[in-house]
Amino acid sequence: TMKKLRVIAFTALCGLVFVSCKKENAAEKINTENIAVAAERDANSDKFPVMTFDKTEHDFGNLKQGDVAETKFSFKNTGEKPLVIVGIKGSCGCTIPNDWPREAIAPGDSGSFSVKFNSRGKKNVTQQTVTITANTEKGSERVKIKAMVEVPEGAATPVVAKQPLAIPAKQ
């Protein structure tokens, strides 16, 4: 029985040491990982890609109604992280962005995209916004285009036809 008691005591002692070591290592590992993640997050919290444009607005000048004009916006990533453009969208169907880089743009590298403007149905001063969705600090950047659209004399300007108000029949 003394031998049996020693085996039980030894087994209990080993189990206790094993459990406490395991808990200590797990806790130590979690704390180390949390500290490393927090340190990286804090160190990188103010580091974003930055889109610095050659121009933020383009004036096409005078266009005749129906003309299609195109311009290019160039930019440089002046931030500290790679720039990723998720998408670019015009404020209306008359403004069509194209050809933006689909791969990440490293800090210090440049890129560009084109914007096509269709003046059909437009008149006088027209201004449109192009929104770039990217991983910058704000999450989106904007550039603008504008034009003075002249309607030629005698040209039919689009008129929205007024429909008579429909009155439901009494039942």
Short mmCIF file of N, CA and C in Angstrom, two decimals:
data_model
loop_
_atom_site.label_atom_id
_atom_site.label_comp_id
_atom_site.label_asym_id
_atom_site.label_seq_id
_atom_site.Cartn_x
_atom_site.Cartn_y
_atom_site.Cartn_z
N THR A 1 0.80 -1.19 0.00
CA THR A 1 0.00 0.00 0.00
C THR A 1 0.85 1.26 0.00
N MET A 2 2.01 1.19 0.59
CA MET A 2 2.91 2.34 0.59
C MET A 2 3.36 2.62 -0.84
N LYS A 3 3.62 1.55 -1.58
CA LYS A 3 4.02 1.69 -2.97
C LYS A 3 2.88 2.30 -3.78
N LYS A 4 1.66 1.85 -3.51
CA LYS A 4 0.49 2.35 -4.21
C LYS A 4 0.29 3.84 -3.89
N LEU A 5 0.48 4.23 -2.66
CA LEU A 5 0.32 5.61 -2.23
C LEU A 5 1.36 6.50 -2.91
N ARG A 6 2.60 6.02 -3.03
CA ARG A 6 3.65 6.78 -3.72
C ARG A 6 3.30 6.99 -5.19
N VAL A 7 2.79 5.95 -5.86
CA VAL A 7 2.42 6.04 -7.28
C VAL A 7 1.31 7.07 -7.44
N ILE A 8 0.32 7.04 -6.57
CA ILE A 8 -0.80 7.99 -6.64
C ILE A 8 -0.29 9.41 -6.38
N ALA A 9 0.55 9.57 -5.39
CA ALA A 9 1.10 10.89 -5.07
C ALA A 9 1.95 11.40 -6.22
N PHE A 10 2.79 10.56 -6.78
CA PHE A 10 3.65 10.93 -7.91
C PHE A 10 2.80 11.33 -9.11
N THR A 11 1.76 10.53 -9.39
CA THR A 11 0.88 10.81 -10.53
C THR A 11 0.15 12.14 -10.31
N ALA A 12 -0.33 12.37 -9.11
CA ALA A 12 -1.03 13.62 -8.80
C ALA A 12 -0.08 14.81 -8.95
N LEU A 13 1.14 14.67 -8.47
CA LEU A 13 2.13 15.73 -8.55
C LEU A 13 2.46 16.04 -10.02
N CYS A 14 2.66 15.02 -10.82
CA CYS A 14 2.95 15.19 -12.26
C CYS A 14 1.77 15.88 -12.95
N GLY A 15 0.57 15.44 -12.62
CA GLY A 15 -0.63 16.03 -13.22
C GLY A 15 -0.75 17.50 -12.86
N LEU A 16 -0.48 17.83 -11.60
CA LEU A 16 -0.55 19.21 -11.14
C LEU A 16 0.49 20.07 -11.85
N VAL A 17 1.69 19.58 -11.96
CA VAL A 17 2.77 20.31 -12.64
C VAL A 17 2.41 20.48 -14.12
N PHE A 18 1.92 19.43 -14.76
CA PHE A 18 1.56 19.47 -16.17
C PHE A 18 0.46 20.51 -16.42
N VAL A 19 -0.58 20.49 -15.58
CA VAL A 19 -1.70 21.43 -15.74
C VAL A 19 -1.23 22.86 -15.52
N SER A 20 -0.45 23.10 -14.49
CA SER A 20 -0.02 24.46 -14.20
C SER A 20 0.93 24.97 -15.28
N CYS A 21 1.79 24.11 -15.81
CA CYS A 21 2.69 24.52 -16.88
C CYS A 21 1.90 24.85 -18.13
N LYS A 22 0.93 24.02 -18.40
CA LYS A 22 0.12 24.23 -19.60
C LYS A 22 -0.63 25.56 -19.51
N LYS A 23 -1.23 25.84 -18.36
CA LYS A 23 -1.95 27.09 -18.18
C LYS A 23 -1.01 28.28 -18.28
N GLU A 24 0.12 28.18 -17.66
CA GLU A 24 1.08 29.28 -17.66
C GLU A 24 1.56 29.57 -19.08
N ASN A 25 1.89 28.54 -19.83
CA ASN A 25 2.36 28.72 -21.20
C ASN A 25 1.26 29.32 -22.09
N ALA A 26 0.03 28.84 -21.91
CA ALA A 26 -1.08 29.37 -22.70
C ALA A 26 -1.30 30.84 -22.39
N ALA A 27 -1.30 31.17 -21.10
CA ALA A 27 -1.50 32.56 -20.70
C ALA A 27 -0.36 33.44 -21.21
N GLU A 28 0.86 32.92 -21.10
CA GLU A 28 2.02 33.68 -21.57
C GLU A 28 1.94 33.89 -23.08
N LYS A 29 1.53 32.85 -23.81
CA LYS A 29 1.42 32.94 -25.26
C LYS A 29 0.36 33.97 -25.66
N ILE A 30 -0.80 33.93 -24.99
CA ILE A 30 -1.88 34.87 -25.30
C ILE A 30 -1.43 36.29 -25.02
N ASN A 31 -0.83 36.52 -23.87
CA ASN A 31 -0.37 37.86 -23.52
C ASN A 31 0.65 38.38 -24.52
N THR A 32 1.58 37.54 -24.91
CA THR A 32 2.61 37.94 -25.87
C THR A 32 1.98 38.28 -27.22
N GLU A 33 1.05 37.44 -27.67
CA GLU A 33 0.38 37.70 -28.96
C GLU A 33 -0.44 38.99 -28.89
N ASN A 34 -1.19 39.18 -27.80
CA ASN A 34 -2.00 40.39 -27.66
C ASN A 34 -1.13 41.65 -27.66
N ILE A 35 -0.03 41.59 -26.95
CA ILE A 35 0.87 42.74 -26.87
C ILE A 35 1.44 43.04 -28.26
N ALA A 36 1.83 42.00 -28.98
CA ALA A 36 2.40 42.19 -30.32
C ALA A 36 1.36 42.78 -31.27
N VAL A 37 0.12 42.27 -31.23
CA VAL A 37 -0.94 42.78 -32.09
C VAL A 37 -1.25 44.23 -31.74
N ALA A 38 -1.37 44.53 -30.46
CA ALA A 38 -1.67 45.90 -30.02
C ALA A 38 -0.55 46.86 -30.41
N ALA A 39 0.68 46.42 -30.25
CA ALA A 39 1.82 47.27 -30.60
C ALA A 39 1.82 47.56 -32.09
N GLU A 40 1.54 46.53 -32.91
CA GLU A 40 1.52 46.74 -34.37
C GLU A 40 0.37 47.66 -34.74
N ARG A 41 -0.80 47.45 -34.13
CA ARG A 41 -1.97 48.29 -34.42
C ARG A 41 -1.67 49.74 -34.06
N ASP A 42 -1.11 49.97 -32.88
CA ASP A 42 -0.81 51.33 -32.45
C ASP A 42 0.25 51.98 -33.33
N ALA A 43 1.22 51.20 -33.73
CA ALA A 43 2.29 51.73 -34.58
C ALA A 43 1.78 52.08 -35.97
N ASN A 44 0.77 51.34 -36.44
CA ASN A 44 0.29 51.54 -37.81
C ASN A 44 -0.98 52.37 -37.90
N SER A 45 -1.52 52.81 -36.77
CA SER A 45 -2.82 53.48 -36.79
C SER A 45 -2.80 54.79 -37.58
N ASP A 46 -1.67 55.44 -37.69
CA ASP A 46 -1.61 56.70 -38.42
C ASP A 46 -0.93 56.54 -39.78
N LYS A 47 -0.76 55.32 -40.23
CA LYS A 47 -0.09 55.08 -41.51
C LYS A 47 -1.09 54.56 -42.52
N PHE A 48 -1.37 55.36 -43.52
CA PHE A 48 -2.31 55.00 -44.57
C PHE A 48 -1.70 55.37 -45.92
N PRO A 49 -2.20 54.77 -46.98
CA PRO A 49 -1.82 55.28 -48.29
C PRO A 49 -2.46 56.66 -48.48
N VAL A 50 -1.82 57.51 -49.23
CA VAL A 50 -2.34 58.86 -49.49
C VAL A 50 -2.32 59.09 -51.00
N MET A 51 -3.49 59.43 -51.56
CA MET A 51 -3.57 59.74 -53.00
C MET A 51 -3.33 61.24 -53.18
N THR A 52 -2.20 61.59 -53.79
CA THR A 52 -1.91 62.98 -54.08
C THR A 52 -2.07 63.16 -55.59
N PHE A 53 -3.07 63.96 -55.99
CA PHE A 53 -3.43 64.13 -57.39
C PHE A 53 -2.65 65.26 -58.05
N ASP A 54 -2.43 65.13 -59.37
CA ASP A 54 -1.83 66.23 -60.13
C ASP A 54 -2.84 67.37 -60.27
N LYS A 55 -4.14 67.04 -60.24
CA LYS A 55 -5.23 68.02 -60.26
C LYS A 55 -6.44 67.35 -59.63
N THR A 56 -7.28 68.11 -58.95
CA THR A 56 -8.49 67.53 -58.36
C THR A 56 -9.73 67.98 -59.12
N GLU A 57 -9.55 68.86 -60.11
CA GLU A 57 -10.66 69.31 -60.94
C GLU A 57 -10.17 69.53 -62.36
N HIS A 58 -11.00 69.13 -63.32
CA HIS A 58 -10.66 69.38 -64.73
C HIS A 58 -11.81 70.12 -65.38
N ASP A 59 -11.50 71.22 -66.04
CA ASP A 59 -12.49 72.01 -66.75
C ASP A 59 -12.34 71.74 -68.24
N PHE A 60 -13.37 71.13 -68.84
CA PHE A 60 -13.35 70.85 -70.28
C PHE A 60 -13.57 72.12 -71.10
N GLY A 61 -13.95 73.21 -70.42
CA GLY A 61 -14.21 74.46 -71.15
C GLY A 61 -15.56 74.38 -71.85
N ASN A 62 -15.64 75.00 -73.05
CA ASN A 62 -16.90 75.02 -73.80
C ASN A 62 -17.03 73.76 -74.65
N LEU A 63 -18.16 73.11 -74.52
CA LEU A 63 -18.49 71.94 -75.34
C LEU A 63 -19.85 72.20 -75.99
N LYS A 64 -20.04 71.65 -77.18
CA LYS A 64 -21.36 71.69 -77.81
C LYS A 64 -22.14 70.50 -77.27
N GLN A 65 -23.41 70.70 -77.02
CA GLN A 65 -24.25 69.62 -76.49
C GLN A 65 -24.11 68.40 -77.40
N GLY A 66 -23.81 67.26 -76.79
CA GLY A 66 -23.61 66.01 -77.53
C GLY A 66 -22.14 65.64 -77.68
N ASP A 67 -21.23 66.60 -77.43
CA ASP A 67 -19.80 66.30 -77.50
C ASP A 67 -19.41 65.32 -76.39
N VAL A 68 -18.41 64.49 -76.69
CA VAL A 68 -17.84 63.59 -75.68
C VAL A 68 -16.39 64.02 -75.49
N ALA A 69 -16.00 64.28 -74.26
CA ALA A 69 -14.63 64.71 -73.96
C ALA A 69 -14.03 63.76 -72.93
N GLU A 70 -12.71 63.69 -72.91
CA GLU A 70 -12.02 62.78 -71.99
C GLU A 70 -10.81 63.47 -71.39
N THR A 71 -10.52 63.14 -70.13
CA THR A 71 -9.33 63.66 -69.47
C THR A 71 -8.70 62.54 -68.64
N LYS A 72 -7.51 62.80 -68.16
CA LYS A 72 -6.81 61.81 -67.33
C LYS A 72 -6.44 62.47 -66.01
N PHE A 73 -6.66 61.74 -64.91
CA PHE A 73 -6.23 62.18 -63.59
C PHE A 73 -5.06 61.28 -63.18
N SER A 74 -3.95 61.90 -62.82
CA SER A 74 -2.78 61.16 -62.35
C SER A 74 -2.62 61.40 -60.85
N PHE A 75 -2.08 60.40 -60.18
CA PHE A 75 -1.89 60.51 -58.73
C PHE A 75 -0.64 59.74 -58.33
N LYS A 76 -0.18 60.05 -57.12
CA LYS A 76 0.98 59.36 -56.54
C LYS A 76 0.59 58.91 -55.15
N ASN A 77 1.05 57.73 -54.74
CA ASN A 77 0.84 57.27 -53.37
C ASN A 77 1.94 57.88 -52.51
N THR A 78 1.59 58.95 -51.80
CA THR A 78 2.57 59.64 -50.95
C THR A 78 2.47 59.17 -49.50
N GLY A 79 1.70 58.09 -49.26
CA GLY A 79 1.57 57.53 -47.92
C GLY A 79 2.61 56.48 -47.65
N GLU A 80 2.40 55.73 -46.57
CA GLU A 80 3.39 54.75 -46.12
C GLU A 80 2.93 53.31 -46.31
N LYS A 81 1.74 53.11 -46.87
CA LYS A 81 1.20 51.77 -47.09
C LYS A 81 0.81 51.62 -48.56
N PRO A 82 0.75 50.40 -49.09
CA PRO A 82 0.29 50.22 -50.48
C PRO A 82 -1.15 50.70 -50.65
N LEU A 83 -1.40 51.36 -51.77
CA LEU A 83 -2.72 51.91 -52.10
C LEU A 83 -3.49 50.90 -52.94
N VAL A 84 -4.74 50.62 -52.54
CA VAL A 84 -5.59 49.71 -53.30
C VAL A 84 -6.88 50.45 -53.65
N ILE A 85 -7.15 50.58 -54.95
CA ILE A 85 -8.38 51.21 -55.41
C ILE A 85 -9.41 50.11 -55.59
N VAL A 86 -10.51 50.22 -54.86
CA VAL A 86 -11.58 49.23 -54.91
C VAL A 86 -12.48 49.49 -56.11
N GLY A 87 -12.74 50.76 -56.41
CA GLY A 87 -13.59 51.12 -57.54
C GLY A 87 -13.64 52.62 -57.72
N ILE A 88 -14.10 53.04 -58.90
CA ILE A 88 -14.25 54.46 -59.20
C ILE A 88 -15.60 54.63 -59.89
N LYS A 89 -16.36 55.64 -59.46
CA LYS A 89 -17.72 55.82 -59.97
C LYS A 89 -18.00 57.29 -60.21
N GLY A 90 -18.68 57.59 -61.33
CA GLY A 90 -19.10 58.95 -61.63
C GLY A 90 -20.42 59.25 -60.95
N SER A 91 -20.71 60.55 -60.75
CA SER A 91 -21.95 60.94 -60.07
C SER A 91 -23.18 60.78 -60.96
N CYS A 92 -22.98 60.59 -62.27
CA CYS A 92 -24.11 60.30 -63.14
C CYS A 92 -23.61 59.44 -64.30
N GLY A 93 -24.54 58.91 -65.09
CA GLY A 93 -24.18 58.04 -66.21
C GLY A 93 -23.41 58.74 -67.31
N CYS A 94 -23.38 60.09 -67.27
CA CYS A 94 -22.66 60.85 -68.29
C CYS A 94 -21.16 60.90 -68.01
N THR A 95 -20.76 60.48 -66.82
CA THR A 95 -19.36 60.55 -66.40
C THR A 95 -18.85 59.13 -66.17
N ILE A 96 -17.93 58.69 -67.03
CA ILE A 96 -17.50 57.29 -67.00
C ILE A 96 -15.99 57.20 -66.74
N PRO A 97 -15.60 56.73 -65.55
CA PRO A 97 -14.17 56.52 -65.27
C PRO A 97 -13.71 55.17 -65.83
N ASN A 98 -12.46 55.12 -66.28
CA ASN A 98 -11.88 53.91 -66.86
C ASN A 98 -10.41 53.78 -66.50
N ASP A 99 -9.88 52.59 -66.77
CA ASP A 99 -8.42 52.35 -66.78
C ASP A 99 -7.71 52.61 -65.46
N TRP A 100 -8.37 52.41 -64.32
CA TRP A 100 -7.64 52.61 -63.06
C TRP A 100 -6.85 51.35 -62.74
N PRO A 101 -5.76 51.49 -61.99
CA PRO A 101 -4.92 50.33 -61.66
C PRO A 101 -5.68 49.35 -60.76
N ARG A 102 -5.61 48.08 -61.11
CA ARG A 102 -6.29 47.04 -60.32
C ARG A 102 -5.34 46.41 -59.30
N GLU A 103 -4.04 46.67 -59.41
CA GLU A 103 -3.07 46.11 -58.46
C GLU A 103 -2.70 47.19 -57.44
N ALA A 104 -2.14 46.75 -56.33
CA ALA A 104 -1.73 47.69 -55.27
C ALA A 104 -0.62 48.60 -55.79
N ILE A 105 -0.67 49.86 -55.36
CA ILE A 105 0.33 50.84 -55.76
C ILE A 105 1.21 51.12 -54.55
N ALA A 106 2.46 50.75 -54.65
CA ALA A 106 3.41 50.88 -53.54
C ALA A 106 3.64 52.34 -53.18
N PRO A 107 4.02 52.61 -51.94
CA PRO A 107 4.37 53.98 -51.56
C PRO A 107 5.43 54.54 -52.51
N GLY A 108 5.18 55.77 -52.98
CA GLY A 108 6.11 56.41 -53.92
C GLY A 108 5.78 56.16 -55.38
N ASP A 109 4.95 55.15 -55.68
CA ASP A 109 4.58 54.86 -57.06
C ASP A 109 3.36 55.68 -57.49
N SER A 110 3.16 55.74 -58.80
CA SER A 110 2.09 56.55 -59.36
C SER A 110 1.11 55.71 -60.16
N GLY A 111 -0.03 56.30 -60.45
CA GLY A 111 -1.05 55.67 -61.28
C GLY A 111 -1.92 56.74 -61.90
N SER A 112 -2.87 56.32 -62.73
CA SER A 112 -3.79 57.27 -63.34
C SER A 112 -5.07 56.55 -63.75
N PHE A 113 -6.07 57.33 -64.08
CA PHE A 113 -7.32 56.81 -64.64
C PHE A 113 -7.90 57.88 -65.54
N SER A 114 -8.72 57.46 -66.50
CA SER A 114 -9.34 58.41 -67.40
C SER A 114 -10.80 58.60 -67.02
N VAL A 115 -11.34 59.76 -67.41
CA VAL A 115 -12.75 60.06 -67.17
C VAL A 115 -13.31 60.60 -68.48
N LYS A 116 -14.36 59.95 -68.95
CA LYS A 116 -15.04 60.37 -70.18
C LYS A 116 -16.35 61.05 -69.79
N PHE A 117 -16.62 62.21 -70.41
CA PHE A 117 -17.84 62.96 -70.13
C PHE A 117 -18.65 63.09 -71.41
N ASN A 118 -19.91 62.68 -71.36
CA ASN A 118 -20.82 62.79 -72.49
C ASN A 118 -21.80 63.92 -72.19
N SER A 119 -21.78 64.98 -73.00
CA SER A 119 -22.60 66.16 -72.73
C SER A 119 -24.00 66.08 -73.31
N ARG A 120 -24.38 64.94 -73.86
CA ARG A 120 -25.73 64.79 -74.42
C ARG A 120 -26.78 65.08 -73.34
N GLY A 121 -27.72 65.96 -73.65
CA GLY A 121 -28.79 66.28 -72.71
C GLY A 121 -28.39 67.28 -71.64
N LYS A 122 -27.15 67.72 -71.63
CA LYS A 122 -26.69 68.69 -70.63
C LYS A 122 -26.72 70.08 -71.23
N LYS A 123 -26.83 71.10 -70.38
CA LYS A 123 -26.74 72.47 -70.87
C LYS A 123 -26.20 73.37 -69.78
N ASN A 124 -25.60 74.46 -70.22
CA ASN A 124 -24.99 75.46 -69.33
C ASN A 124 -23.84 74.85 -68.54
N VAL A 125 -23.55 75.39 -67.36
CA VAL A 125 -22.43 74.89 -66.56
C VAL A 125 -22.83 73.56 -65.93
N THR A 126 -22.03 72.54 -66.20
CA THR A 126 -22.29 71.21 -65.67
C THR A 126 -21.07 70.77 -64.89
N GLN A 127 -21.31 70.28 -63.68
CA GLN A 127 -20.21 69.79 -62.85
C GLN A 127 -20.57 68.40 -62.35
N GLN A 128 -19.61 67.48 -62.44
CA GLN A 128 -19.81 66.10 -61.99
C GLN A 128 -18.68 65.72 -61.05
N THR A 129 -18.97 64.78 -60.16
CA THR A 129 -17.97 64.30 -59.20
C THR A 129 -17.62 62.86 -59.52
N VAL A 130 -16.35 62.53 -59.38
CA VAL A 130 -15.88 61.16 -59.53
C VAL A 130 -15.36 60.72 -58.17
N THR A 131 -15.92 59.62 -57.65
CA THR A 131 -15.55 59.13 -56.32
C THR A 131 -14.67 57.89 -56.45
N ILE A 132 -13.50 57.95 -55.83
CA ILE A 132 -12.55 56.85 -55.83
C ILE A 132 -12.64 56.16 -54.47
N THR A 133 -13.07 54.90 -54.46
CA THR A 133 -13.13 54.14 -53.21
C THR A 133 -11.79 53.41 -53.07
N ALA A 134 -11.08 53.70 -51.98
CA ALA A 134 -9.74 53.16 -51.79
C ALA A 134 -9.45 53.00 -50.29
N ASN A 135 -8.33 52.40 -49.98
CA ASN A 135 -7.96 52.15 -48.58
C ASN A 135 -7.21 53.33 -47.97
N THR A 136 -7.61 54.55 -48.33
CA THR A 136 -7.03 55.74 -47.72
C THR A 136 -7.69 55.96 -46.35
N GLU A 137 -7.21 56.91 -45.59
CA GLU A 137 -7.75 57.14 -44.25
C GLU A 137 -9.24 57.46 -44.29
N LYS A 138 -9.69 58.27 -45.28
CA LYS A 138 -11.11 58.62 -45.39
C LYS A 138 -11.94 57.51 -46.04
N GLY A 139 -11.31 56.62 -46.79
CA GLY A 139 -12.03 55.54 -47.45
C GLY A 139 -12.48 55.88 -48.86
N SER A 140 -12.50 57.18 -49.18
CA SER A 140 -12.82 57.60 -50.54
C SER A 140 -12.21 58.97 -50.81
N GLU A 141 -11.91 59.20 -52.05
CA GLU A 141 -11.35 60.47 -52.50
C GLU A 141 -12.24 60.97 -53.64
N ARG A 142 -12.20 62.28 -53.92
CA ARG A 142 -13.05 62.83 -54.97
C ARG A 142 -12.26 63.76 -55.88
N VAL A 143 -12.59 63.69 -57.16
CA VAL A 143 -12.13 64.66 -58.14
C VAL A 143 -13.37 65.15 -58.89
N LYS A 144 -13.25 66.29 -59.58
CA LYS A 144 -14.40 66.86 -60.27
C LYS A 144 -14.06 67.19 -61.71
N ILE A 145 -15.11 67.15 -62.52
CA ILE A 145 -14.99 67.65 -63.89
C ILE A 145 -16.09 68.67 -64.08
N LYS A 146 -15.85 69.62 -64.98
CA LYS A 146 -16.91 70.58 -65.29
C LYS A 146 -16.75 71.02 -66.74
N ALA A 147 -17.86 71.55 -67.27
CA ALA A 147 -17.87 72.04 -68.65
C ALA A 147 -18.99 73.05 -68.80
N MET A 148 -18.83 73.92 -69.78
CA MET A 148 -19.91 74.82 -70.19
C MET A 148 -20.49 74.21 -71.46
N VAL A 149 -21.69 73.67 -71.34
CA VAL A 149 -22.31 72.98 -72.48
C VAL A 149 -23.24 73.94 -73.20
N GLU A 150 -22.89 74.20 -74.46
CA GLU A 150 -23.67 75.13 -75.28
C GLU A 150 -24.67 74.34 -76.11
N VAL A 151 -25.91 74.81 -76.10
CA VAL A 151 -26.95 74.17 -76.89
C VAL A 151 -27.02 74.94 -78.22
N PRO A 152 -26.77 74.26 -79.34
CA PRO A 152 -26.84 74.95 -80.63
C PRO A 152 -28.24 75.51 -80.88
N GLU A 153 -28.30 76.69 -81.53
CA GLU A 153 -29.59 77.31 -81.82
C GLU A 153 -30.46 76.37 -82.64
N GLY A 154 -31.71 76.30 -82.29
CA GLY A 154 -32.64 75.46 -83.03
C GLY A 154 -32.61 74.00 -82.62
N ALA A 155 -31.68 73.64 -81.73
CA ALA A 155 -31.61 72.23 -81.29
C ALA A 155 -32.75 71.96 -80.33
N ALA A 156 -33.31 70.80 -80.45
CA ALA A 156 -34.39 70.42 -79.54
C ALA A 156 -33.78 70.04 -78.20
N THR A 157 -34.20 70.74 -77.17
CA THR A 157 -33.71 70.38 -75.84
C THR A 157 -34.67 69.36 -75.26
N PRO A 158 -34.15 68.36 -74.57
CA PRO A 158 -35.03 67.33 -74.03
C PRO A 158 -36.00 67.93 -73.02
N VAL A 159 -37.27 67.62 -73.20
CA VAL A 159 -38.31 68.11 -72.30
C VAL A 159 -38.96 66.90 -71.66
N VAL A 160 -39.14 66.97 -70.37
CA VAL A 160 -39.80 65.88 -69.68
C VAL A 160 -41.30 66.09 -69.86
N ALA A 161 -41.94 65.16 -70.53
CA ALA A 161 -43.37 65.27 -70.78
C ALA A 161 -44.14 65.09 -69.49
N LYS A 162 -45.09 65.96 -69.27
CA LYS A 162 -45.91 65.85 -68.07
C LYS A 162 -47.07 64.91 -68.38
N GLN A 163 -47.25 63.93 -67.56
CA GLN A 163 -48.34 62.98 -67.72
C GLN A 163 -49.54 63.48 -66.93
N PRO A 164 -50.76 63.29 -67.48
CA PRO A 164 -51.93 63.69 -66.71
C PRO A 164 -52.02 62.85 -65.45
N LEU A 165 -52.51 63.46 -64.40
CA LEU A 165 -52.63 62.77 -63.13
C LEU A 165 -53.70 61.68 -63.26
N ALA A 166 -53.34 60.48 -62.96
CA ALA A 166 -54.27 59.36 -63.06
C ALA A 166 -55.16 59.35 -61.84
N ILE A 167 -56.47 59.39 -62.08
CA ILE A 167 -57.43 59.36 -60.97
C ILE A 167 -58.05 57.95 -60.97
N PRO A 168 -57.90 57.24 -59.87
CA PRO A 168 -58.44 55.89 -59.85
C PRO A 168 -59.99 55.92 -59.96
N ALA A 169 -60.50 55.00 -60.75
CA ALA A 169 -61.96 54.92 -60.94
C ALA A 169 -62.63 54.46 -59.65
N LYS A 170 -63.82 55.04 -59.40
CA LYS A 170 -64.56 54.63 -58.21
C LYS A 170 -65.17 53.25 -58.44
N GLN A 171 -65.19 52.48 -57.40
CA GLN A 171 -65.73 51.11 -57.55
C GLN A 171 -67.06 50.99 -56.89
#
